[in-house]
Short mmCIF file of C-alpha atoms and ligand atoms in Angstrom, two decimals:
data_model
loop_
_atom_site.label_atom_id
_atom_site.label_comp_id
_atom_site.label_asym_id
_atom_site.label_seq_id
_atom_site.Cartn_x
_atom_site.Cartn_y
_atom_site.Cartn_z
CA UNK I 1276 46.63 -5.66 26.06
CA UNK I 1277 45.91 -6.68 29.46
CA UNK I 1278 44.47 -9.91 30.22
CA UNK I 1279 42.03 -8.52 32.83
CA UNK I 1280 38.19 -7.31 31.13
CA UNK I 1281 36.02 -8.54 33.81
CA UNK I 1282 35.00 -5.31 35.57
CA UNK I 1283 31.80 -6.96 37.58
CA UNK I 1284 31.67 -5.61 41.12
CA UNK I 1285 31.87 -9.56 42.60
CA UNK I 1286 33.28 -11.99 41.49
CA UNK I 1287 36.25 -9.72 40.59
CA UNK I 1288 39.31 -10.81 37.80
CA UNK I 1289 41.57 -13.34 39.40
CA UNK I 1290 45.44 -13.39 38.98
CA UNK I 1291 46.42 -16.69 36.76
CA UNK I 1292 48.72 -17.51 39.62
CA UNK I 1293 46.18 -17.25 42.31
CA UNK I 1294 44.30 -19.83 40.07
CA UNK I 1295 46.92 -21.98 39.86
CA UNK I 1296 47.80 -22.01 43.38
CA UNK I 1297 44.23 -23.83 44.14
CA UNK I 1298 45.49 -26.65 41.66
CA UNK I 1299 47.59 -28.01 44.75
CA UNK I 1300 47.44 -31.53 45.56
CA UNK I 1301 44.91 -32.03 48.82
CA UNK I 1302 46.02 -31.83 51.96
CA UNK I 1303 44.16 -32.99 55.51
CA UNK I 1304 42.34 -30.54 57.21
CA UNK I 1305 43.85 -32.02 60.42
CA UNK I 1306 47.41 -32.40 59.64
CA UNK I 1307 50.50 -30.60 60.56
CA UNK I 1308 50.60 -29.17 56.97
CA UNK I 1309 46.99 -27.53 57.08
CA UNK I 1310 47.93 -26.05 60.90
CA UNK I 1311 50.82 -24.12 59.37
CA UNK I 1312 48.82 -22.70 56.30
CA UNK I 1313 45.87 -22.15 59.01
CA UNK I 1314 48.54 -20.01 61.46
CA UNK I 1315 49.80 -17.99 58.53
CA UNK I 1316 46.01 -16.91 57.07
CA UNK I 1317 45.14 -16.07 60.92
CA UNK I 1318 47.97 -14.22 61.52
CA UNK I 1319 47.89 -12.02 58.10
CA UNK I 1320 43.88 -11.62 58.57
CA UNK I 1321 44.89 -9.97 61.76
CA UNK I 1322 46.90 -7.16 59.39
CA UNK I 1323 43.88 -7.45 57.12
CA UNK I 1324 41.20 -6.29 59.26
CA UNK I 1325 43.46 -4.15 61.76
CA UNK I 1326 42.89 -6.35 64.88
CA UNK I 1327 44.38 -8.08 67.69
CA UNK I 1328 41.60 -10.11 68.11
CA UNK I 1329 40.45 -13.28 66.61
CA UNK I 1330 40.19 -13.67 63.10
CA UNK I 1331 37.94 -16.66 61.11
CA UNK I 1332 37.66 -18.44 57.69
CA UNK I 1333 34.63 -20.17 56.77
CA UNK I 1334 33.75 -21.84 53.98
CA UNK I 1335 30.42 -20.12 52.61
CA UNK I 1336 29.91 -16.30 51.34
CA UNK I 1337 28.90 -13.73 52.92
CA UNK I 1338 25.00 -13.60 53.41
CA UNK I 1339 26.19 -16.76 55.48
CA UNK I 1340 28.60 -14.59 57.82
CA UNK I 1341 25.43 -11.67 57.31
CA UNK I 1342 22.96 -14.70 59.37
CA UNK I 1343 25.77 -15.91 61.51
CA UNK I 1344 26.51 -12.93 63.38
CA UNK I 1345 22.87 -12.04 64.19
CA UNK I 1346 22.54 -15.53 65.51
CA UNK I 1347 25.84 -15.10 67.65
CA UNK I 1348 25.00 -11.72 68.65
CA UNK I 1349 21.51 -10.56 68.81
CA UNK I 1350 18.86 -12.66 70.77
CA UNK I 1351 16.12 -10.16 70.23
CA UNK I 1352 16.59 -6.76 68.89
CA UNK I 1353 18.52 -5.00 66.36
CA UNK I 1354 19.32 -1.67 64.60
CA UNK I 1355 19.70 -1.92 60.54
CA UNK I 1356 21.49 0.75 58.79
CA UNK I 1357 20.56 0.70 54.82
CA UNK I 1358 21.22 2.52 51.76
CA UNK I 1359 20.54 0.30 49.39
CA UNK I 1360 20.03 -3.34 48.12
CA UNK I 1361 22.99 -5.20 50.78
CA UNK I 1362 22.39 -3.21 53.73
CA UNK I 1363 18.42 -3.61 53.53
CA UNK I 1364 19.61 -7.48 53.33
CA UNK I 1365 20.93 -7.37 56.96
CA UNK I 1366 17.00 -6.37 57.80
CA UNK I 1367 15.49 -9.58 55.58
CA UNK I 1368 17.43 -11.76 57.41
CA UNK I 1369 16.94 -10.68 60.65
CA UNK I 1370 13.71 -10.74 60.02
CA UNK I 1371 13.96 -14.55 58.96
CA UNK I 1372 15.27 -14.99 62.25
CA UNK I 1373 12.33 -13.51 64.13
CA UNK I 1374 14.37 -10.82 65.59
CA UNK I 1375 12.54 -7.65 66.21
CA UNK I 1376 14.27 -5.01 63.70
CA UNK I 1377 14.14 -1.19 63.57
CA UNK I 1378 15.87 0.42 60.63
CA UNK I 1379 17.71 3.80 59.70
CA UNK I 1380 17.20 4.11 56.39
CA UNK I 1381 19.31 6.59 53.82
CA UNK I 1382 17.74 6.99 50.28
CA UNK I 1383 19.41 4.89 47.65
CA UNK I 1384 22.80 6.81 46.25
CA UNK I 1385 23.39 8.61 49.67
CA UNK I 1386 25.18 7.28 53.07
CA UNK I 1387 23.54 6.64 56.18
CA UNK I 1388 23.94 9.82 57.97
CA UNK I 1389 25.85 9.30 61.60
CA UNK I 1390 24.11 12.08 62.86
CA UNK I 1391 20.33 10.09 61.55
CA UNK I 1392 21.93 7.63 63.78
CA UNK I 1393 22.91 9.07 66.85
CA UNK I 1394 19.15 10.89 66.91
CA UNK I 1395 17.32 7.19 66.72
CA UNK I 1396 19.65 5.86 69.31
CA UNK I 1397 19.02 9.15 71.36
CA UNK I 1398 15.44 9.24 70.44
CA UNK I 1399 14.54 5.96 71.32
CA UNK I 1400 13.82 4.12 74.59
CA UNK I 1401 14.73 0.69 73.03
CA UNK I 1402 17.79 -1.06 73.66
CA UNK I 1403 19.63 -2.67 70.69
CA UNK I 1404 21.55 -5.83 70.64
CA UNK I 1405 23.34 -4.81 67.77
CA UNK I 1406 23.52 -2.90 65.56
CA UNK I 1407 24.29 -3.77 61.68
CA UNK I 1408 26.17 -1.13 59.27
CA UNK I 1409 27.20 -2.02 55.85
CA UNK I 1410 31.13 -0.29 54.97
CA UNK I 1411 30.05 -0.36 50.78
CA UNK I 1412 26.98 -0.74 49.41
CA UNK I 1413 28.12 -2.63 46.46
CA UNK I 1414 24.00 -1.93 44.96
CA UNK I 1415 25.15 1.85 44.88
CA UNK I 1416 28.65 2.58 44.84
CA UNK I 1417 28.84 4.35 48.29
CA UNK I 1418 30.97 4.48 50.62
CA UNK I 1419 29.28 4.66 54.56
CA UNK I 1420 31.43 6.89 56.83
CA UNK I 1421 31.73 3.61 59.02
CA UNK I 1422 34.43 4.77 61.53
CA UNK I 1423 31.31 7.81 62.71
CA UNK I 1424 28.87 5.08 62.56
CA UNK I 1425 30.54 2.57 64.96
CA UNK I 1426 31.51 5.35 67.58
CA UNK I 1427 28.04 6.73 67.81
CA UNK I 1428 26.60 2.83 68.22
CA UNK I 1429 30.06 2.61 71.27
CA UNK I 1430 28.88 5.94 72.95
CA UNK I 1431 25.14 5.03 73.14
CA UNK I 1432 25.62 1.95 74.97
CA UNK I 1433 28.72 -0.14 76.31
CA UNK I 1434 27.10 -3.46 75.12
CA UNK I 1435 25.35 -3.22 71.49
CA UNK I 1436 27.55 -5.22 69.38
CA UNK I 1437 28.40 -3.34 66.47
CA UNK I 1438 27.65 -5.91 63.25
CA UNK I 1439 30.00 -4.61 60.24
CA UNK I 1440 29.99 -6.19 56.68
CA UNK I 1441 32.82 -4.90 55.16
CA UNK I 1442 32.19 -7.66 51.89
CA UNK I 1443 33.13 -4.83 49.12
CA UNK I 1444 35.60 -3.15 51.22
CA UNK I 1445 38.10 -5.13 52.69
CA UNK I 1446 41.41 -5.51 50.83
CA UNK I 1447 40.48 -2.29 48.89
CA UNK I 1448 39.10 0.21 51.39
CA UNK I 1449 40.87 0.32 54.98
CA UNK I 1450 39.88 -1.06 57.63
CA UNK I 1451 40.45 -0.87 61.43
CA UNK I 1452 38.75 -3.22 63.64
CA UNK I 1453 40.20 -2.34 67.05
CA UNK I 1454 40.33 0.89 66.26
CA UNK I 1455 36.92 1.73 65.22
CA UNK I 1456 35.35 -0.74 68.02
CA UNK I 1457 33.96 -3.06 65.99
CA UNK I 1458 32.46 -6.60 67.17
CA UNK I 1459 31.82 -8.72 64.03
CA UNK I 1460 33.65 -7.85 60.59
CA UNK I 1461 33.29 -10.13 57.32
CA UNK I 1462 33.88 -10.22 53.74
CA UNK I 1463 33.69 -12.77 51.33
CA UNK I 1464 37.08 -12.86 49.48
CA UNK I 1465 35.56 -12.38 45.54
CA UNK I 1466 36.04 -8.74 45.72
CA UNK I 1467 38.60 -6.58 47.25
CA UNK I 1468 40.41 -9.89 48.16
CA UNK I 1469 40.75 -11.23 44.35
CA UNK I 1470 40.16 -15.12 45.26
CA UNK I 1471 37.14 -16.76 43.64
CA UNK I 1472 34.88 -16.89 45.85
CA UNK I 1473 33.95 -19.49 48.09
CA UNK I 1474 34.97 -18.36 51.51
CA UNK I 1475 34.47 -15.72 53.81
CA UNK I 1476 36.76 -14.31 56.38
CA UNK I 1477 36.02 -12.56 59.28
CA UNK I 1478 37.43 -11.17 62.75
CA UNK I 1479 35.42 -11.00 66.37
CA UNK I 1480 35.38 -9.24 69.09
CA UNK I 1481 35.97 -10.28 72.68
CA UNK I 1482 33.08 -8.58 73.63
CA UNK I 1483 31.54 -10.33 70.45
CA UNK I 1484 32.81 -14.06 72.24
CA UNK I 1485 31.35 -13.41 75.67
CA UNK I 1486 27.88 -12.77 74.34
CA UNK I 1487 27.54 -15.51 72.13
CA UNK I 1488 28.75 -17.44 75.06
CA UNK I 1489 25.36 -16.12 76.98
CA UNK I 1490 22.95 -17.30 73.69
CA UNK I 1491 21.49 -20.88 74.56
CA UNK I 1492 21.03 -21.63 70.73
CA UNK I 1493 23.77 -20.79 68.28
CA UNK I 1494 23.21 -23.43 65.48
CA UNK I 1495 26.10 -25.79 64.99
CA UNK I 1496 27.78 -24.78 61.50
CA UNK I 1497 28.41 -20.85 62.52
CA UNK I 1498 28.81 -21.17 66.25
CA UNK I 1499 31.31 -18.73 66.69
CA UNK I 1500 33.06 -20.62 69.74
CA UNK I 1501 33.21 -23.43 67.87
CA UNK I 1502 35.60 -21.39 65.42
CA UNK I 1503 37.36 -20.05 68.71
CA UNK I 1504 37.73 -23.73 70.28
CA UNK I 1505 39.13 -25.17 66.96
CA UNK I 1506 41.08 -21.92 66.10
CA UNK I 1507 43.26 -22.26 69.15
CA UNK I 1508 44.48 -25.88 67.60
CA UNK I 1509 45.14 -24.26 64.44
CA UNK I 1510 41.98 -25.70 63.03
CA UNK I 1511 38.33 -25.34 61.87
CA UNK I 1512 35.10 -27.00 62.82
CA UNK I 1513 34.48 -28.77 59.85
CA UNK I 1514 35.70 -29.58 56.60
CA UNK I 1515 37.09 -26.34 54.83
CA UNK I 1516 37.44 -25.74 50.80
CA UNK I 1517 41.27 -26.34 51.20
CA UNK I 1518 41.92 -24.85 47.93
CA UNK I 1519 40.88 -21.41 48.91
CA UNK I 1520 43.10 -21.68 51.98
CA UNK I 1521 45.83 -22.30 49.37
CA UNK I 1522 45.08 -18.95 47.42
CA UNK I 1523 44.22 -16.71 50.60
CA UNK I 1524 47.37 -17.53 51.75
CA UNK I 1525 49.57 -16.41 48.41
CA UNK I 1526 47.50 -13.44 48.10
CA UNK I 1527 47.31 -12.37 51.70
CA UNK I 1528 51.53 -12.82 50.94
CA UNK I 1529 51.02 -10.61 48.17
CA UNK I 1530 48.80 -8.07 49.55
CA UNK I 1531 50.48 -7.36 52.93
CA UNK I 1532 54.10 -7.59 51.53
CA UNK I 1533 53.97 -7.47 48.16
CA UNK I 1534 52.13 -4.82 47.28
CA UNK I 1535 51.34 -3.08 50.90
CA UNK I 1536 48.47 -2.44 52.11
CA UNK I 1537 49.20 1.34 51.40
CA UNK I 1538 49.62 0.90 47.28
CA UNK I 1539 46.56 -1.35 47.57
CA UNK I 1540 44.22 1.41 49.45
CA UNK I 1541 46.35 4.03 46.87
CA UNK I 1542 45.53 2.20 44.09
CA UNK I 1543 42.11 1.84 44.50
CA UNK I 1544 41.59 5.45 45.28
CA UNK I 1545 43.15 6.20 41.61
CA UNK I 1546 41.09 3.88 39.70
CA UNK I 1547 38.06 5.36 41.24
CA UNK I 1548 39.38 8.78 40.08
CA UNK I 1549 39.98 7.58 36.71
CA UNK I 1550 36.55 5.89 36.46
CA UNK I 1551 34.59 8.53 37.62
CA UNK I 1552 36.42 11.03 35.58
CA UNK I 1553 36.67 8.97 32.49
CA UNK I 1554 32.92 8.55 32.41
CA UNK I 1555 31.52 11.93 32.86
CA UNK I 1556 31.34 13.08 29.31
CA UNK I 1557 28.40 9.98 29.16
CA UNK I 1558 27.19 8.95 32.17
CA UNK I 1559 26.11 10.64 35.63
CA UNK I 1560 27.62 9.37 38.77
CA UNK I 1561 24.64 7.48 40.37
CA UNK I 1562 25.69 8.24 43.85
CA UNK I 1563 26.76 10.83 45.91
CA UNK I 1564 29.91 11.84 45.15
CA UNK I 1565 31.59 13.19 48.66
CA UNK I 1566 30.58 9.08 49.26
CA UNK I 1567 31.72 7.29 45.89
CA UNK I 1568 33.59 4.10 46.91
CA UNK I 1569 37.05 3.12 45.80
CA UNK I 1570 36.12 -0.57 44.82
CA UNK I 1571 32.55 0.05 42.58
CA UNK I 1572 31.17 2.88 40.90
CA UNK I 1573 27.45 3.00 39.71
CA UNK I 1574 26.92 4.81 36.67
CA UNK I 1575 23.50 6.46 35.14
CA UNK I 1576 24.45 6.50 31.47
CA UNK I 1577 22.73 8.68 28.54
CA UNK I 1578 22.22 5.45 26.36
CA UNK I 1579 20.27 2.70 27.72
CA UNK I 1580 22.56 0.58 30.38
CA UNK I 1581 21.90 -2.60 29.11
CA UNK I 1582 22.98 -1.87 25.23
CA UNK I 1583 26.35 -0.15 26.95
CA UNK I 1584 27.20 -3.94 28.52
CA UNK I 1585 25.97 -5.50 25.55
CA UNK I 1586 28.73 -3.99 23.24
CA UNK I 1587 30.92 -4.06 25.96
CA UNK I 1588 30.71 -7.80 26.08
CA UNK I 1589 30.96 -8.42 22.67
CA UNK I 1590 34.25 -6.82 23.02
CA UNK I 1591 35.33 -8.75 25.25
CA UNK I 1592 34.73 -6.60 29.00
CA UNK I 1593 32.43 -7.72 31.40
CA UNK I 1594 30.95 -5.02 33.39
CA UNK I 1595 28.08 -5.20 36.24
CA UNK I 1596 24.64 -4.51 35.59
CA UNK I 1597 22.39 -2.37 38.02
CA UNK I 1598 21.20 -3.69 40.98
CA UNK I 1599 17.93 -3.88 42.66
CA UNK I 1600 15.85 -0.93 42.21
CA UNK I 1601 18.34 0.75 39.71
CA UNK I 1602 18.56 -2.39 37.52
CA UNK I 1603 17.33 -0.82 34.81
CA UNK I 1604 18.74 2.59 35.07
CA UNK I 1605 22.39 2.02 35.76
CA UNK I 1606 25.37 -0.39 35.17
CA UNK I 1607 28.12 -0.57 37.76
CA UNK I 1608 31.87 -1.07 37.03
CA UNK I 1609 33.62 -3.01 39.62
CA UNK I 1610 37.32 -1.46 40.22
CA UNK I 1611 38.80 -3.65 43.17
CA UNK I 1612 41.05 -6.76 43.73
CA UNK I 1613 43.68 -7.14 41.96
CA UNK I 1614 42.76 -5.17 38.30
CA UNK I 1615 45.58 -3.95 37.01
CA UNK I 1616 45.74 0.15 36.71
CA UNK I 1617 46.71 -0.08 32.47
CA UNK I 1618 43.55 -2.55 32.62
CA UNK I 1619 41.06 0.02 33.61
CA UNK I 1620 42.51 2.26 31.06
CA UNK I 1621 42.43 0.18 28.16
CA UNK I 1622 38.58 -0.83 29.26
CA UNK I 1623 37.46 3.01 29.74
CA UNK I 1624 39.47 3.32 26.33
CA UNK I 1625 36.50 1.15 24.72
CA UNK I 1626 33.78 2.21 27.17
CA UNK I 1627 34.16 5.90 26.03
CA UNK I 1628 33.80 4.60 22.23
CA UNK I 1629 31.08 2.56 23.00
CA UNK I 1630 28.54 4.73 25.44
CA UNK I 1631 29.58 7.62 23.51
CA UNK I 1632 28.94 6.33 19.67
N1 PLP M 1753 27.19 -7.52 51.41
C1 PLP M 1753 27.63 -6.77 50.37
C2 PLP M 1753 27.99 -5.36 50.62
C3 PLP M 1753 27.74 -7.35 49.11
O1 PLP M 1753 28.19 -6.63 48.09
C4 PLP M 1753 27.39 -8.70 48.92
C5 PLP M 1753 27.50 -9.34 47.60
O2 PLP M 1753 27.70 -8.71 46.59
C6 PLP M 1753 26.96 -9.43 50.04
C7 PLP M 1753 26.87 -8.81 51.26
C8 PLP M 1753 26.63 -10.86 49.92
O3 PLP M 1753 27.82 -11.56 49.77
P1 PLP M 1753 27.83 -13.03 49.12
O4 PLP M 1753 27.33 -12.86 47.71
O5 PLP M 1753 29.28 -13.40 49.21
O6 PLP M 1753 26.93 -13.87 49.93
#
C-alpha cells in the first residue's frame, strides 16, 4: 500500500524525505552557507520556468505574488482573463488596488478563448498595462491554452506586461517563460512542486524590471528590485523561511535530474488519463475535456459529492471538495507533485467502490 492518500488539489502529499530535509539545523540568511543554497534554487528555477531571466523566492503564497505583480506592473489599467474561482481572483485584487479592470470572461468548465481575446484587445481603444491569465484553474480542472494567450497580449502591443500565475501548473504542466513572452510567472510550491507550502517562486521579465523601475510606489515587502538588488548578492530582502529553501533545493535536485522534467510532464499526463478514465462509469468530467488539466480534475459525480469524500476519508484518502460556485456539485481530485502512479491506482481502486456502491 502506498503511503500517499491525500489527493487535495493544494497542499499536495509530501515525500517523507522532503519533510525531513526542513528538519535541518538553521542557518543565517546572510552567510556563505545560505548564498550557495540561494545560487543553486536560482539557477534550477531558471530550468523550472524555462527562462534566462531572473528568477525569485519569497516567503508568502501565491495570492501574495497574485498582488505583487499588479503593484510592480500595472499603475492603472488591466486586462483579467477568468474561468473560474482563481482567475476571477486576479480581478478582486486589482480591484483592491484601485486599478481600473476590464475582464474576458469564459464560463466556468471552459478556457478562455484566445480568439475572445484577441477581439477585446482589437475591439477596444483602451490600452492595458497588463494583462493577467491564469495557466490552471485549479476551481475547474482546466487547462488555459496559455502559450495563444500570451502571443495575442505580445502582438497587440509591445509594452502590456503579460501577468501569468502558473500556481497549479508549474512542476506538472510545462512551462516556457522566454519562449512564450511572458513578464511575471509564479507558483506557490504546495502543488506541482510537492513542498509544503509556504513559499512562492517566481521568474521576471526584463521588460517586467524596467517598468517597475518607472512606478513611484512599489510597497517595500514585494518590490521587485529589491529582490533584483539582493538577488545579485545571492540574497533576499528580508528574512526567508530557511527551511523551505532547504526542501526546494532537494526537490528542485530531484525534479530536474532525478526524475526529468520530461517523466514529470509524462507522468502527469498519465495520471490524468487514468483519473478521468477511471471515473467515468460514476462521475461526469466537470470541465471541458479538449482542456482537462494534468495536475486536477473536477468531477460531477451521480451520488452527492460530499458523501463520496466522506467515505473516502474514513478510508483513509483525502480528496478536494468543489470550489466556489461548484462547491456543492463537484469534488476535485488533485493528481500533481510528487503522487506516486501505484498511489492513484490503489485510491481510484476504493473511489470506484465507494461512488459506485
Ligand atoms: N492561483 C491558483 C490557480 C490557485 O490554485 C491558487 C490556490 O489554490 C492560488 C492562485 C492562490 O495560491 P495560494 O493559496 O498559495 O495563495
Amino acid at each position: 500500500m502506498s503511503e500517499a492518500k491525500f489527493f487535495v488539489p493544494g497542499p499536495t502529499w509530501v515525500r517523507p524525505e522532503i519533510l525531513e530535509e526542513m528538519t535541518r539545523p538553521m542557518i543565517g540568511h546572510r552567510s556563505a552557507e545560505f548564498k550557495k543554497l540561494f545560487r543553486s534554487i536560482a539557477n534550477d528555477l531558471k530550468a523550472l520556468f524555462g527562462t534566462t531571466q531572473d528568477t525569485f523566492v519569497a516567503t508568502c503564497s501565491g495570492t501574495a505574488l497574485m498582488e505583487a505583480s499588479l503593484v510592480n506592473c500595472v499603475p492603472r489599467r488591466v486586462l483579467v482573463t477568468e474561468c473560474g474561482a482563481f482567475s476571477e481572483r486576479f480581478g478582486s485584487i486589482a480591484e483592491s488596488l484601485g486599478l481600473e479592470v476590464d475582464r474576458v470572461s469564459a464560463p466556468w468548465g471552459a478556457a478562455v478563448d484566445p480568439e475572445a481575446l484577441e477581439d477585446h484587445l482589437a475591439s477596444r481603444r483602451t490600452h492595458y498595462d497588463a494583462v493577467t491569465i491564469t495557466h490552471n484553474e485549479t476551481s475547474t480542472g482546466v487547462t488555459n491554452d496559455v502559450a495563444a494567450l500570451a502571443r495575442v497580449v505580445r502582438e497587440s502591443s509591445s509594452d502590456t506586461m503579460v501577468i501569468v500565475d502558473a500556481v497549479s501548473s508549474l512542476g506538472g504542466i510545462p512551462v516556457s517563460f522566454d519562449a512564450w513572452g511572458f513578464d511575471v510567472c509564479f507558483a506557490s510550491v504546495q502543488k506541482g512542486i510537492a513542498l509544503p507550502p509556504g513559499i512562492t517562486v517566481f521568474a521576471v521579465s526584463q521588460r517586467a524590471l524596467d517598468r517597475a523601475a518607472k512606478l513611484p510606489y512599489r510597497g517595500t515587502y514585494f518590490d521587485f528590485l529589491r529582490y533584483k538588488k539582493d538577488a545579485e548578492g545571492d540574497s533576499v530582502p528580508t528574512t526567508p523561511s530557511i527551511p523551505h529553501f532547504y526542501a526546494l533545493a532537494a526537490q528542485l535536485d530531484t525534479i530536474l535530474r532525478r526524475e526529468t522534467l520530461e517523466a514529470r510532464f509524462d507522468r502527469h499526463v498519465t495520471m490524468r488519463g487514468l483519473t478521468i478514465r477511471r471515473t467515468a462509469t460514476f462521475a461526469k468530467l466537470a470541465s471541458d475535456p479538449s482542456h482537462a488539466s494534468a495536475t486536477v480534475t473536477a468531477l460531477a459525480p451521480v451520488k452527492e459529492p460530499e458523501s463520496i469524500r466522506a467515505e473516502m476519508k474514513r478510508r483513509g484518502y483525502t480528496l478536494g471538495g468543489g470550489y466556489g460556485q461548484w462547491k456543492d456539485t463537484t469534488f476535485r481530485i488533485g493528481h500533481m507533485g510528487d503522487i506516486p502512479l501505484d498511489a492513484l491506482e490503489e485510491m481510484l481502486d476504493a473511489l470506484n467502490e465507494v461512488a459506485r456502491a
